[in-house]
Short mmCIF file of C-alpha atoms and ligand atoms in Angstrom, two decimals:
data_model
loop_
_atom_site.label_atom_id
_atom_site.label_comp_id
_atom_site.label_asym_id
_atom_site.label_seq_id
_atom_site.Cartn_x
_atom_site.Cartn_y
_atom_site.Cartn_z
CA MET A 11 -9.59 -7.65 -12.82
CA THR A 12 -11.70 -10.38 -11.43
CA VAL A 13 -10.66 -12.64 -8.47
CA THR A 14 -10.89 -15.75 -10.82
CA GLU A 15 -7.80 -14.69 -12.83
CA PRO A 16 -5.13 -17.49 -12.85
CA ASN A 17 -1.97 -17.04 -10.93
CA MET A 18 0.77 -15.59 -13.25
CA ILE A 19 3.60 -15.67 -10.81
CA GLU A 20 4.09 -18.21 -7.88
CA LEU A 21 6.67 -17.95 -5.28
CA GLN A 22 7.24 -21.24 -3.40
CA GLY A 23 9.39 -20.98 -0.28
CA VAL A 24 11.62 -18.32 -1.68
CA SER A 25 14.20 -16.63 0.60
CA LYS A 26 17.19 -14.34 0.10
CA GLU A 27 20.32 -14.19 2.32
CA PHE A 28 22.94 -11.54 2.03
CA GLY A 29 25.87 -13.21 3.80
CA ASN A 30 24.26 -14.56 6.85
CA PHE A 31 21.64 -11.83 7.00
CA LEU A 32 18.23 -13.16 6.01
CA ALA A 33 16.52 -10.27 4.12
CA LEU A 34 13.61 -12.42 2.88
CA ARG A 35 12.33 -15.52 5.08
CA PRO A 36 11.00 -18.26 3.00
CA THR A 37 7.85 -16.88 1.42
CA ASP A 38 4.87 -18.04 -0.69
CA LEU A 39 3.19 -15.39 -2.87
CA ASN A 40 0.75 -15.74 -5.83
CA VAL A 41 0.37 -12.74 -8.12
CA ARG A 42 -2.77 -12.93 -10.38
CA LYS A 43 -2.76 -12.25 -14.08
CA GLY A 44 -3.84 -8.46 -14.59
CA GLU A 45 -3.88 -7.41 -11.03
CA PHE A 46 -2.29 -4.43 -9.43
CA LEU A 47 -0.35 -5.94 -6.55
CA THR A 48 1.59 -3.56 -4.00
CA LEU A 49 4.42 -4.47 -1.80
CA LEU A 50 4.01 -2.35 1.24
CA GLY A 51 6.17 -2.12 4.26
CA PRO A 52 8.50 0.17 6.27
CA SER A 53 12.20 0.63 5.09
CA GLY A 54 14.13 -2.46 5.17
CA SER A 55 11.23 -4.83 5.42
CA GLY A 56 12.32 -6.64 2.03
CA LYS A 57 10.02 -5.08 -0.54
CA SER A 58 12.89 -4.47 -3.10
CA THR A 59 14.54 -7.82 -2.34
CA LEU A 60 11.11 -9.43 -3.14
CA LEU A 61 10.78 -7.55 -6.37
CA ASN A 62 14.47 -8.01 -7.39
CA MET A 63 14.12 -11.73 -7.04
CA ILE A 64 10.98 -11.87 -9.30
CA SER A 65 12.74 -9.58 -11.87
CA GLY A 66 15.77 -11.83 -11.65
CA ALA A 67 18.23 -9.06 -10.48
CA PHE A 68 18.89 -11.08 -7.33
CA ALA A 69 19.15 -14.81 -7.31
CA ALA A 70 16.89 -16.58 -4.85
CA SER A 71 18.83 -18.30 -1.86
CA SER A 72 16.11 -21.01 -1.80
CA GLY A 73 12.69 -21.93 -3.27
CA ARG A 74 11.12 -21.77 -6.68
CA ILE A 75 9.62 -18.91 -8.81
CA MET A 76 7.15 -19.91 -11.27
CA LEU A 77 5.91 -17.61 -14.14
CA ASN A 78 2.71 -18.87 -16.07
CA GLY A 79 3.55 -22.44 -14.86
CA THR A 80 7.31 -22.31 -15.89
CA ASP A 81 10.03 -22.66 -13.39
CA ILE A 82 12.09 -19.24 -13.97
CA THR A 83 13.98 -19.45 -10.63
CA ASN A 84 17.35 -19.44 -12.56
CA ALA A 85 16.31 -17.68 -15.75
CA PRO A 86 18.07 -14.41 -16.54
CA PRO A 87 16.28 -11.04 -16.25
CA ARG A 88 15.85 -10.51 -19.95
CA LYS A 89 13.98 -13.88 -20.36
CA ARG A 90 11.36 -12.99 -17.87
CA GLY A 91 9.45 -10.30 -19.84
CA ILE A 92 9.30 -7.91 -16.85
CA GLY A 93 9.63 -4.16 -17.39
CA MET A 94 10.96 -2.08 -14.56
CA VAL A 95 10.21 1.66 -13.53
CA PHE A 96 12.66 3.03 -10.93
CA GLN A 97 12.41 5.79 -8.30
CA ASN A 98 15.38 7.59 -9.89
CA TYR A 99 14.05 7.32 -13.52
CA ALA A 100 17.16 5.94 -14.88
CA LEU A 101 16.89 7.86 -17.97
CA MET A 102 19.94 8.27 -20.27
CA PRO A 103 20.83 11.88 -20.05
CA HIS A 104 22.30 12.41 -23.52
CA MET A 105 19.24 11.08 -25.23
CA THR A 106 15.89 12.74 -26.01
CA ALA A 107 12.70 11.53 -24.52
CA PHE A 108 12.07 9.80 -27.89
CA GLU A 109 15.50 7.97 -28.03
CA ASN A 110 15.07 7.07 -24.32
CA VAL A 111 11.71 5.40 -25.09
CA ALA A 112 12.94 3.98 -28.37
CA TYR A 113 15.88 2.37 -26.74
CA PRO A 114 14.18 -1.00 -25.55
CA LEU A 115 12.80 -1.37 -29.10
CA LYS A 116 16.05 -0.66 -30.78
CA VAL A 117 17.94 -3.45 -28.70
CA ARG A 118 15.14 -5.71 -29.66
CA GLY A 119 15.76 -5.09 -33.38
CA VAL A 120 12.32 -3.48 -34.04
CA SER A 121 12.06 -1.61 -37.38
CA LYS A 122 12.30 2.09 -37.63
CA ALA A 123 8.75 2.55 -38.54
CA ASP A 124 7.43 0.56 -35.95
CA ILE A 125 9.56 2.39 -33.44
CA ARG A 126 8.10 5.59 -34.60
CA GLU A 127 4.65 4.43 -34.13
CA LYS A 128 5.12 2.62 -30.68
CA VAL A 129 7.16 5.46 -29.18
CA THR A 130 4.75 8.06 -30.36
CA ASP A 131 1.80 6.04 -28.93
CA ALA A 132 3.63 5.32 -25.67
CA LEU A 133 4.43 9.13 -25.03
CA LYS A 134 0.94 10.07 -25.87
CA ARG A 135 -0.28 7.51 -23.36
CA VAL A 136 1.69 9.17 -20.68
CA GLY A 137 0.69 12.64 -21.72
CA LEU A 138 4.13 13.82 -23.28
CA ALA A 139 2.92 14.16 -26.91
CA GLY A 140 5.05 17.24 -28.03
CA PHE A 141 7.99 16.65 -25.67
CA GLU A 142 9.87 13.97 -27.92
CA HIS A 143 12.91 16.16 -28.45
CA ARG A 144 13.56 17.29 -24.93
CA LYS A 145 16.44 15.81 -22.87
CA PRO A 146 15.79 14.64 -19.46
CA LYS A 147 17.35 17.82 -17.81
CA GLN A 148 14.82 19.80 -19.86
CA LEU A 149 11.94 18.05 -18.20
CA SER A 150 10.50 18.11 -14.52
CA GLY A 151 10.68 15.26 -12.18
CA GLY A 152 7.03 14.18 -13.05
CA GLN A 153 7.78 14.49 -16.82
CA GLN A 154 10.98 12.34 -16.55
CA GLN A 155 9.07 9.65 -14.57
CA ARG A 156 6.34 9.64 -17.22
CA VAL A 157 9.27 9.01 -19.82
CA GLY A 158 10.42 6.26 -17.57
CA ILE A 159 6.89 4.75 -17.62
CA ALA A 160 6.69 5.15 -21.54
CA ARG A 161 9.99 3.37 -21.91
CA CYS A 162 8.68 0.48 -19.85
CA ILE A 163 5.27 0.16 -21.56
CA VAL A 164 6.54 0.61 -25.10
CA TYR A 165 7.63 -2.97 -25.52
CA SER A 166 4.48 -4.57 -23.87
CA PRO A 167 6.09 -6.49 -21.01
CA SER A 168 3.89 -9.08 -19.61
CA ILE A 169 4.57 -7.65 -16.13
CA ILE A 170 5.36 -4.10 -15.15
CA MET A 171 7.27 -3.64 -11.74
CA MET A 172 7.55 -0.16 -10.24
CA ASP A 173 9.92 0.47 -7.30
CA GLU A 174 8.92 3.61 -5.39
CA PRO A 175 8.35 5.24 -8.61
CA LEU A 176 6.66 8.39 -7.12
CA GLY A 177 9.07 8.76 -4.20
CA ALA A 178 10.93 11.73 -5.68
CA LEU A 179 7.76 13.93 -6.30
CA ASP A 180 6.03 16.19 -4.16
CA LYS A 181 2.62 15.35 -2.60
CA ASN A 182 0.16 16.88 -5.24
CA LEU A 183 1.97 15.55 -8.21
CA ARG A 184 2.34 12.07 -6.49
CA GLU A 185 -1.49 11.92 -6.04
CA GLN A 186 -2.09 13.12 -9.71
CA MET A 187 0.43 10.37 -11.02
CA GLN A 188 -1.23 7.81 -8.79
CA ASP A 189 -4.40 8.33 -10.66
CA GLU A 190 -2.42 8.35 -14.05
CA ILE A 191 -0.80 5.02 -13.12
CA LYS A 192 -4.07 3.57 -12.08
CA THR A 193 -5.64 4.49 -15.43
CA LEU A 194 -2.78 3.22 -17.31
CA HIS A 195 -3.06 -0.11 -15.52
CA ARG A 196 -6.80 -0.24 -16.36
CA GLU A 197 -6.19 0.54 -19.94
CA ILE A 198 -3.35 -1.91 -20.68
CA GLY A 199 -4.43 -4.49 -18.48
CA THR A 200 -0.90 -5.81 -17.67
CA THR A 201 0.00 -7.29 -14.23
CA PHE A 202 1.54 -4.53 -12.07
CA ILE A 203 3.70 -5.02 -9.08
CA TYR A 204 4.20 -1.87 -7.21
CA VAL A 205 6.56 -1.04 -4.26
CA THR A 206 5.73 1.72 -1.84
CA HIS A 207 6.23 2.56 1.89
CA ASP A 208 3.28 4.98 1.52
CA GLN A 209 0.23 3.31 3.00
CA GLU A 210 -2.33 5.68 1.35
CA GLU A 211 -0.75 5.25 -2.04
CA ALA A 212 -1.04 1.56 -1.45
CA LEU A 213 -4.77 1.76 -0.40
CA ASN A 214 -5.53 4.08 -3.34
CA MET A 215 -3.90 2.05 -6.07
CA SER A 216 -3.88 -1.62 -5.47
CA ASP A 217 -6.34 -4.50 -6.05
CA ARG A 218 -4.30 -6.27 -3.41
CA ILE A 219 -1.76 -5.25 -0.90
CA CYS A 220 1.07 -7.42 0.45
CA LEU A 221 2.12 -6.05 3.82
CA MET A 222 5.59 -6.86 4.81
CA ASN A 223 7.75 -6.45 7.79
CA ASN A 224 11.13 -7.87 8.98
CA GLY A 225 11.48 -9.83 5.63
CA SER A 226 8.08 -11.61 6.03
CA ILE A 227 4.61 -11.13 4.81
CA VAL A 228 2.30 -10.03 7.51
CA GLN A 229 -0.95 -9.79 5.40
CA LEU A 230 -1.94 -10.20 2.01
CA GLY A 231 -5.48 -8.90 0.91
CA THR A 232 -7.65 -6.15 -0.58
CA PRO A 233 -7.09 -2.58 0.58
CA ASP A 234 -10.48 -3.13 2.57
CA ASP A 235 -9.10 -6.24 4.31
CA LEU A 236 -5.95 -4.41 5.41
CA TYR A 237 -7.71 -1.27 6.58
CA PHE A 238 -10.78 -2.79 8.18
CA ARG A 239 -9.47 -6.28 9.16
CA PRO A 240 -5.74 -5.86 10.05
CA VAL A 241 -4.50 -9.19 11.40
CA ASN A 242 -2.11 -7.97 14.12
CA LYS A 243 -0.86 -4.87 15.83
CA PHE A 244 1.78 -4.18 13.25
CA ALA A 245 -1.04 -4.20 10.42
CA ALA A 246 -3.28 -2.09 12.62
CA GLN A 247 -0.56 0.56 13.22
CA PHE A 248 1.06 0.65 9.85
CA ILE A 249 -2.06 1.32 7.92
CA GLY A 250 -4.27 4.22 9.24
CA GLU A 251 -4.71 5.39 12.58
CA SER A 252 -6.04 3.08 15.44
CA ASN A 253 -6.93 2.91 19.17
CA LEU A 254 -5.55 -0.25 20.74
CA PHE A 255 -6.66 -2.01 23.77
CA SER A 256 -5.39 -5.05 25.45
CA GLY A 257 -6.81 -7.12 28.36
CA LYS A 258 -8.27 -10.62 29.28
CA PHE A 259 -11.47 -11.84 27.98
CA GLU A 260 -13.87 -12.41 30.89
CA ALA A 261 -16.98 -14.75 31.34
CA ASP A 262 -19.30 -11.60 31.08
CA GLY A 263 -18.25 -11.21 27.50
CA ARG A 264 -16.02 -8.18 27.99
CA LEU A 265 -12.53 -7.49 27.42
CA LYS A 266 -11.16 -6.59 31.15
CA LEU A 267 -8.75 -3.61 30.73
CA SER A 268 -6.32 -2.69 33.42
CA SER A 269 -8.89 -0.06 34.63
CA GLY A 270 -12.48 0.79 33.92
CA ASP A 271 -15.35 -1.55 33.11
CA GLY A 272 -13.81 -3.24 30.13
CA LEU A 273 -14.95 -3.42 26.52
CA ALA A 274 -17.79 -5.25 24.90
CA LEU A 275 -16.33 -7.33 22.11
CA PRO A 276 -18.19 -8.17 18.81
CA ALA A 277 -20.44 -11.06 18.79
CA ASN A 278 -18.44 -14.30 17.75
CA ALA A 279 -15.07 -12.72 18.56
CA GLY A 280 -13.90 -16.11 18.83
CA ILE A 281 -11.85 -15.66 22.07
CA ALA A 282 -11.90 -18.04 25.04
CA VAL A 283 -12.65 -16.83 28.46
CA GLY A 284 -9.46 -16.10 30.33
CA GLN A 285 -7.57 -15.52 27.20
CA SER A 286 -5.48 -12.25 26.64
CA CYS A 287 -5.87 -10.32 23.50
CA GLN A 288 -5.50 -7.02 21.72
CA VAL A 289 -8.32 -5.18 20.00
CA MET A 290 -8.39 -2.37 17.63
CA LEU A 291 -10.98 0.55 17.11
CA ARG A 292 -10.51 2.97 14.29
CA PRO A 293 -10.84 6.66 15.29
CA GLU A 294 -13.44 7.55 12.75
CA ARG A 295 -15.73 4.72 14.21
CA VAL A 296 -15.82 6.76 17.56
CA LYS A 297 -18.70 9.20 17.59
CA ALA A 298 -18.95 12.33 19.97
CA VAL A 299 -22.50 12.30 21.34
CA VAL A 300 -24.56 15.38 21.00
CA ALA A 301 -28.17 16.19 21.92
CA GLY A 302 -30.74 14.66 19.87
CA ASP A 303 -28.60 11.75 18.76
CA ALA A 304 -30.41 8.62 17.97
CA PRO A 305 -30.96 6.15 20.79
CA VAL A 306 -28.37 3.51 21.45
CA SER A 307 -28.46 0.05 20.14
CA ALA A 308 -27.62 -3.09 22.10
CA SER A 309 -23.92 -3.29 20.91
CA THR A 310 -23.28 0.49 21.67
CA GLN A 311 -20.70 1.23 24.23
CA SER A 312 -20.58 4.73 25.76
CA ALA A 313 -17.81 6.50 27.83
CA SER A 314 -17.13 9.96 29.14
CA GLY A 315 -14.17 11.98 29.50
CA ARG A 316 -12.29 15.20 28.76
CA VAL A 317 -10.67 16.34 25.58
CA ALA A 318 -6.91 16.22 25.99
CA ASN A 319 -5.77 17.35 22.55
CA VAL A 320 -7.35 18.92 19.42
CA SER A 321 -5.69 18.73 15.97
CA PHE A 322 -7.57 20.46 13.00
CA ILE A 323 -6.27 19.77 9.57
CA GLY A 324 -9.16 21.32 7.52
CA SER A 325 -10.87 18.09 6.25
CA MET A 326 -11.06 16.76 9.65
CA THR A 327 -10.33 17.56 13.40
CA SER A 328 -8.72 14.87 15.39
CA LEU A 329 -9.48 14.64 19.18
CA ALA A 330 -7.61 12.76 21.87
CA VAL A 331 -9.94 12.09 24.90
CA GLU A 332 -8.97 10.80 28.39
CA LEU A 333 -11.84 8.84 29.64
CA THR A 334 -12.81 8.77 33.25
CA ASP A 335 -10.92 5.51 33.84
CA GLY A 336 -7.63 7.01 32.35
CA THR A 337 -7.83 5.45 28.88
CA LEU A 338 -6.83 7.68 25.92
CA ILE A 339 -9.01 7.32 23.01
CA LYS A 340 -8.67 9.18 19.53
CA LEU A 341 -11.52 10.13 17.43
CA LYS A 342 -12.00 12.05 14.08
CA LEU A 343 -14.80 14.62 13.36
CA THR A 344 -15.37 15.31 9.77
CA SER A 345 -18.54 17.58 9.84
CA LEU A 346 -19.50 21.09 11.21
CA PRO A 347 -20.42 22.08 13.75
CA LEU A 348 -18.65 19.28 15.56
CA GLN A 349 -15.20 20.03 13.90
CA SER A 350 -15.11 23.38 15.54
CA ARG A 351 -16.89 22.61 18.85
CA TYR A 352 -14.41 21.19 21.29
CA LYS A 353 -11.38 22.70 22.98
CA VAL A 354 -9.00 21.08 25.50
CA GLY A 355 -10.56 20.47 28.86
CA ASP A 356 -14.15 20.21 27.62
CA ALA A 357 -16.34 17.29 28.84
CA ILE A 358 -17.29 14.93 26.07
CA GLU A 359 -19.32 11.70 25.82
CA LEU A 360 -18.29 9.14 23.36
CA ARG A 361 -19.95 6.21 21.69
CA TRP A 362 -19.01 3.29 19.47
CA ASP A 363 -20.25 0.05 18.37
CA ALA A 364 -18.66 -3.27 19.74
CA GLU A 365 -18.93 -4.74 16.24
CA ASP A 366 -16.22 -2.13 15.18
CA LEU A 367 -13.79 -3.51 17.36
CA VAL A 368 -11.16 -5.83 15.50
CA VAL A 369 -9.59 -8.59 17.50
CA LEU A 370 -5.90 -8.81 16.59
CA ARG A 371 -3.58 -11.79 16.38
CA GLU A 372 -0.44 -12.12 18.28
CA GLU A 373 2.51 -10.98 16.34
CA ALA A 374 4.79 -13.91 15.10
P1 LIG B 17 13.28 0.48 1.46
O1 LIG B 17 11.93 0.93 1.41
O2 LIG B 17 14.36 1.29 2.22
O3 LIG B 17 13.87 0.56 -0.03
P2 LIG B 17 12.96 -2.29 1.32
O4 LIG B 17 11.79 -2.88 2.20
O5 LIG B 17 12.93 -2.31 -0.11
O6 LIG B 17 13.46 -0.86 2.03
P3 LIG B 17 15.20 -4.00 0.98
O7 LIG B 17 15.90 -3.18 0.12
O8 LIG B 17 14.65 -5.22 0.33
O9 LIG B 17 13.99 -3.37 1.94
O10 LIG B 17 16.17 -4.61 2.17
C1 LIG B 17 15.75 -5.64 3.05
C2 LIG B 17 17.03 -5.80 4.00
O11 LIG B 17 18.07 -6.29 3.28
C3 LIG B 17 17.42 -4.51 4.47
O12 LIG B 17 17.84 -4.80 5.93
C4 LIG B 17 18.64 -4.33 3.70
O13 LIG B 17 19.75 -3.52 4.45
C5 LIG B 17 19.26 -5.59 3.38
N1 LIG B 17 19.86 -5.63 2.06
C6 LIG B 17 19.38 -5.24 0.88
N2 LIG B 17 20.24 -5.39 -0.18
C7 LIG B 17 21.34 -5.96 0.43
C8 LIG B 17 22.55 -6.17 -0.23
N3 LIG B 17 22.80 -6.25 -1.46
N4 LIG B 17 23.59 -6.74 0.70
C9 LIG B 17 23.34 -6.87 2.09
N5 LIG B 17 22.04 -6.55 2.48
C10 LIG B 17 21.11 -6.03 1.82
#
């Protein structure tokens, strides 16, 4: 997918009220042709509401929805050419895998010979060749969801929407199916709109992520943008782990915290002297200093403290360190011997680069 692709879907000031509850505030959003766009956010943030308005399952309370330049705000769902995959699979229990996948073709009046060819191809694409005659209860959860996906791709909808499709599966299978769905997207090139509340799933799968909270879009961007350049505290905390500091920007170019010398901010941080702000530092950008480390550069900041907590999860060790000024800071160690070196109470010296601090915007 290239960034020059035209917009396929445009939401212009689209909102949704349920009674007097505003589930989606007036929202603008463009979805590009062929992209994999993920709606990410906590429970109740409005992801499914937004998805259901694009699919036509819910009517918009205000605004316009355009599909390839045509106003579809009031078009019925079946006229929108959108295929859906649901978390609970929504398969028909009395039908075989073949019959479930054939169903959307049958209702569209496709010939028997074409149905056989397309269903066989769709089941093969999702790795279920040979499972045609099984009924849903004779299939595992992952296999049932593969049937759900085959039933969606079989009639080549111009947009595929998936609402938490892997939510019912265990971690290993979820990760395997993430890769399968990514490959499927690459192979068929259709626009995908995917809903999840799992940040790692969103980072792994998406061309762009639309992060939502309280019925609004907080940030829209690539996984890199959201992880490395979160716009506010909510985005910084929802995706990945973060060290957050707040204080006032002083004339010496540092952020004055409630205690300690303050933090050097990145060059061109764009903050006025006297302004209060919040900054974020990812734990993996904090280094534990060991003998023989390279000399510091102009933007390196050092601090010393004691280890307050150690969590070992195999691939990495997370440390919480209490600095001498009382500030708590988290870091992640990913290599030996450092991973096994520290225990609670040990003295430790830390370093980070001021350029790795991200200045956050006030939350709206
Ligand atoms: P989840 O991850 O739990 O599915 P979500 O981000 O998809 O959450 P939505 O299902 O879009 O959230 O719901 C957004 C808000 O709208 C919630 O507060 C929800 O209770 C409310 N809501 C959703 N559907 C209805 C409805 N039919 N009637 C009333 N309120 C609703």
